[in-house]
Amino acid sequence: MMAKQKMNINELYAVTGKILVEKGYAGFHFKLVSDQLNVSRSTIYEYFSNKDELIASLMVHLMDTIMAEYEGLDRISEPLEKLRRIFDSFMKYAHLHQILLFAPFVNGESSPSVKKDLVTLRQQHHTLTRVLTEVIDACKEAGSIRQDIPSSLVASLLFQSIQIPKNKTIEDAEWSEMIFRVLLEGYGAGDRHGVAF
């Protein structure tokens, strides 16, 4: 029996994510990955039996990366500062969220490991949503966010803000600050010239 050819899993994940974003789920196949990594397709099959296994494993890996950002939130006492930390991580990992959008296309019945990874991914998403909602509710209690806006709407706006095309002439930190400020304070001028809302 031949020894398993070594492959760097982080390189495999990086190439997989890049191809998914460029080609989509339907256009993704192991030949594209093997060509970019300069390995045989059989080498990839030694690690993953099909594209759904690879993509699901990548998604769990990405979500683990995102979730690691939330460790230490308990040490921050100010709710608005916690919310800002969460938002900054959304912006930092916006490219990862693009890949996670392919989750509905993954065939959960293609193997037991895919099914397990998709369950893990859903659990991670629920945890992330719960943490975000708790922080938003704490911001409301502290008076940092209006009480009359549903927390689910605030969470959706924060999640969706990563889809805003980034102005390449603005630094990442400044871009994140600008969007957070607009979400928190609105975009209207202080004097609305008598316009009623």
Short mmCIF file of C-alpha atoms in Angstrom, two decimals:
data_model
loop_
_atom_site.label_atom_id
_atom_site.label_comp_id
_atom_site.label_asym_id
_atom_site.label_seq_id
_atom_site.Cartn_x
_atom_site.Cartn_y
_atom_site.Cartn_z
CA MET A 1 0.00 0.00 0.00
CA MET A 2 1.33 3.44 -0.92
CA ALA A 3 1.87 6.03 1.77
CA LYS A 4 -0.56 8.93 1.88
CA GLN A 5 0.86 11.95 0.05
CA LYS A 6 1.26 14.90 2.40
CA MET A 7 -0.86 17.95 1.81
CA ASN A 8 -1.10 21.18 3.80
CA ILE A 9 -4.72 21.35 4.95
CA ASN A 10 -4.61 25.14 5.39
CA GLU A 11 -3.44 25.55 1.79
CA LEU A 12 -6.19 23.18 0.69
CA TYR A 13 -8.78 25.23 2.59
CA ALA A 14 -7.46 28.52 1.16
CA VAL A 15 -7.58 27.26 -2.42
CA THR A 16 -11.00 25.68 -1.87
CA GLY A 17 -12.41 28.96 -0.55
CA LYS A 18 -10.91 30.94 -3.42
CA ILE A 19 -12.36 28.59 -6.03
CA LEU A 20 -15.77 28.56 -4.34
CA VAL A 21 -15.96 32.35 -4.44
CA GLU A 22 -14.76 32.48 -8.07
CA LYS A 23 -16.66 29.52 -9.56
CA GLY A 24 -19.54 28.86 -7.17
CA TYR A 25 -20.64 25.50 -5.81
CA ALA A 26 -21.62 24.05 -9.21
CA GLY A 27 -18.31 25.08 -10.79
CA PHE A 28 -16.21 23.68 -7.96
CA HIS A 29 -14.41 20.37 -8.52
CA PHE A 30 -11.27 18.63 -7.30
CA LYS A 31 -9.43 19.09 -10.63
CA LEU A 32 -9.35 22.87 -10.11
CA VAL A 33 -8.03 22.37 -6.58
CA SER A 34 -5.43 19.79 -7.58
CA ASP A 35 -4.19 22.00 -10.43
CA GLN A 36 -3.71 24.98 -8.11
CA LEU A 37 -2.03 22.91 -5.40
CA ASN A 38 0.04 20.91 -7.87
CA VAL A 39 -1.11 17.59 -6.40
CA SER A 40 -3.07 14.74 -7.94
CA ARG A 41 -6.83 14.51 -7.45
CA SER A 42 -6.27 11.14 -5.80
CA THR A 43 -4.29 12.94 -3.09
CA ILE A 44 -7.31 15.10 -2.28
CA TYR A 45 -9.53 11.99 -2.31
CA GLU A 46 -7.28 10.49 0.36
CA TYR A 47 -8.46 13.27 2.66
CA PHE A 48 -12.02 13.93 1.42
CA SER A 49 -14.21 11.48 -0.48
CA ASN A 50 -16.19 14.19 -2.29
CA LYS A 51 -16.48 17.94 -2.70
CA ASP A 52 -19.25 18.20 -0.10
CA GLU A 53 -16.94 16.72 2.56
CA LEU A 54 -14.22 19.23 1.69
CA ILE A 55 -16.57 22.22 1.55
CA ALA A 56 -18.38 21.29 4.79
CA SER A 57 -15.04 20.76 6.56
CA LEU A 58 -13.83 24.14 5.27
CA MET A 59 -16.99 25.84 6.54
CA VAL A 60 -16.61 24.40 10.04
CA HIS A 61 -12.96 25.49 10.01
CA LEU A 62 -13.97 29.03 8.98
CA MET A 63 -16.68 29.23 11.61
CA ASP A 64 -14.18 28.02 14.23
CA THR A 65 -11.92 30.90 13.18
CA ILE A 66 -14.77 33.40 13.49
CA MET A 67 -15.96 31.97 16.83
CA ALA A 68 -12.44 32.23 18.27
CA GLU A 69 -12.79 36.01 17.96
CA TYR A 70 -15.53 35.96 20.60
CA GLU A 71 -13.42 34.36 23.29
CA GLY A 72 -12.69 37.04 25.82
CA LEU A 73 -15.87 39.05 25.22
CA ASP A 74 -16.80 38.38 28.86
CA ARG A 75 -13.81 40.46 29.95
CA ILE A 76 -15.33 43.55 28.29
CA SER A 77 -17.81 45.23 30.61
CA GLU A 78 -19.24 47.88 28.25
CA PRO A 79 -21.97 46.33 26.00
CA LEU A 80 -21.40 48.79 23.14
CA GLU A 81 -17.69 47.94 23.15
CA LYS A 82 -18.60 44.24 22.93
CA LEU A 83 -20.91 44.97 20.01
CA ARG A 84 -18.17 46.92 18.29
CA ARG A 85 -15.74 44.00 18.79
CA ILE A 86 -18.24 41.60 17.21
CA PHE A 87 -18.88 43.98 14.32
CA ASP A 88 -15.15 44.46 13.71
CA SER A 89 -14.72 40.69 13.48
CA PHE A 90 -17.59 40.53 10.97
CA MET A 91 -15.77 43.07 8.84
CA LYS A 92 -12.39 41.40 9.35
CA TYR A 93 -13.76 38.05 8.16
CA ALA A 94 -16.19 39.33 5.52
CA HIS A 95 -14.47 37.18 2.88
CA LEU A 96 -15.13 34.08 5.01
CA HIS A 97 -18.82 34.89 5.20
CA GLN A 98 -18.97 34.79 1.38
CA ILE A 99 -17.86 31.17 1.51
CA LEU A 100 -20.34 30.29 4.27
CA LEU A 101 -23.16 31.41 1.98
CA PHE A 102 -22.65 28.17 0.03
CA ALA A 103 -23.82 26.03 2.99
CA PRO A 104 -27.35 25.47 1.59
CA PHE A 105 -25.86 23.87 -1.54
CA VAL A 106 -23.87 21.24 0.35
CA ASN A 107 -25.51 17.81 0.19
CA GLY A 108 -25.83 16.72 3.80
CA GLU A 109 -26.62 13.17 2.73
CA SER A 110 -23.38 12.68 0.77
CA SER A 111 -21.58 11.21 3.81
CA PRO A 112 -21.85 10.96 7.60
CA SER A 113 -19.01 13.47 8.04
CA VAL A 114 -20.85 16.05 5.90
CA LYS A 115 -24.01 15.54 7.93
CA LYS A 116 -22.02 15.96 11.17
CA ASP A 117 -20.23 19.08 9.87
CA LEU A 118 -23.51 20.70 8.82
CA VAL A 119 -24.99 20.05 12.27
CA THR A 120 -21.87 21.64 13.80
CA LEU A 121 -22.17 24.60 11.43
CA ARG A 122 -25.81 25.17 12.41
CA GLN A 123 -24.92 24.97 16.12
CA GLN A 124 -22.10 27.47 15.64
CA HIS A 125 -24.42 29.83 13.75
CA HIS A 126 -27.03 29.61 16.53
CA THR A 127 -24.34 30.31 19.14
CA LEU A 128 -23.09 33.31 17.18
CA THR A 129 -26.64 34.65 16.77
CA ARG A 130 -27.38 34.11 20.49
CA VAL A 131 -24.21 35.94 21.57
CA LEU A 132 -24.93 38.81 19.20
CA THR A 133 -28.54 39.11 20.35
CA GLU A 134 -27.52 39.06 24.02
CA VAL A 135 -25.02 41.87 23.40
CA ILE A 136 -27.61 43.89 21.46
CA ASP A 137 -30.10 43.44 24.33
CA ALA A 138 -27.44 44.56 26.82
CA CYS A 139 -26.82 47.65 24.65
CA LYS A 140 -30.54 48.41 24.75
CA GLU A 141 -30.59 48.10 28.55
CA ALA A 142 -27.58 50.43 28.76
CA GLY A 143 -29.33 52.96 26.51
CA SER A 144 -26.81 52.63 23.66
CA ILE A 145 -29.37 51.27 21.18
CA ARG A 146 -32.99 52.29 20.80
CA GLN A 147 -35.42 49.99 22.60
CA ASP A 148 -38.10 50.25 19.88
CA ILE A 149 -36.00 48.49 17.20
CA PRO A 150 -36.21 44.69 17.35
CA SER A 151 -32.91 43.05 18.26
CA SER A 152 -33.33 40.69 15.30
CA LEU A 153 -33.38 43.69 12.93
CA VAL A 154 -30.23 45.15 14.50
CA ALA A 155 -28.52 41.74 14.22
CA SER A 156 -29.57 41.41 10.57
CA LEU A 157 -28.25 44.88 9.74
CA LEU A 158 -24.93 44.05 11.39
CA PHE A 159 -24.70 40.71 9.54
CA GLN A 160 -25.67 42.23 6.19
CA SER A 161 -23.25 45.15 6.46
CA ILE A 162 -20.41 42.86 5.39
CA GLN A 163 -22.01 42.72 1.94
CA ILE A 164 -21.46 46.46 1.38
CA PRO A 165 -18.76 46.79 -1.30
CA LYS A 166 -15.66 48.23 0.36
CA ASN A 167 -14.21 51.46 -0.92
CA LYS A 168 -10.62 50.47 -1.76
CA THR A 169 -9.30 53.97 -1.01
CA ILE A 170 -10.35 53.71 2.65
CA GLU A 171 -8.37 51.70 5.21
CA ASP A 172 -10.13 48.67 6.71
CA ALA A 173 -10.33 50.08 10.25
CA GLU A 174 -11.72 53.40 9.00
CA TRP A 175 -14.26 51.58 6.79
CA SER A 176 -15.41 49.46 9.72
CA GLU A 177 -15.70 52.54 11.95
CA MET A 178 -17.67 54.43 9.31
CA ILE A 179 -20.22 51.66 8.77
CA PHE A 180 -20.60 51.02 12.50
CA ARG A 181 -21.18 54.73 13.12
CA VAL A 182 -23.83 54.92 10.37
CA LEU A 183 -25.58 51.84 11.78
CA LEU A 184 -25.49 53.24 15.30
CA GLU A 185 -26.21 56.92 14.61
CA GLY A 186 -27.94 56.88 11.23
CA TYR A 187 -26.97 58.93 8.21
CA GLY A 188 -29.24 61.91 8.67
CA ALA A 189 -27.85 65.32 9.56
CA GLY A 190 -28.59 66.71 13.02
CA ASP A 191 -30.93 69.33 11.55
CA ARG A 192 -33.39 67.55 9.26
CA HIS A 193 -34.85 70.87 8.00
CA GLY A 194 -38.33 70.22 9.32
CA VAL A 195 -38.76 66.82 7.65
CA ALA A 196 -40.97 64.60 9.79
CA PHE A 197 -40.33 60.87 10.21
#
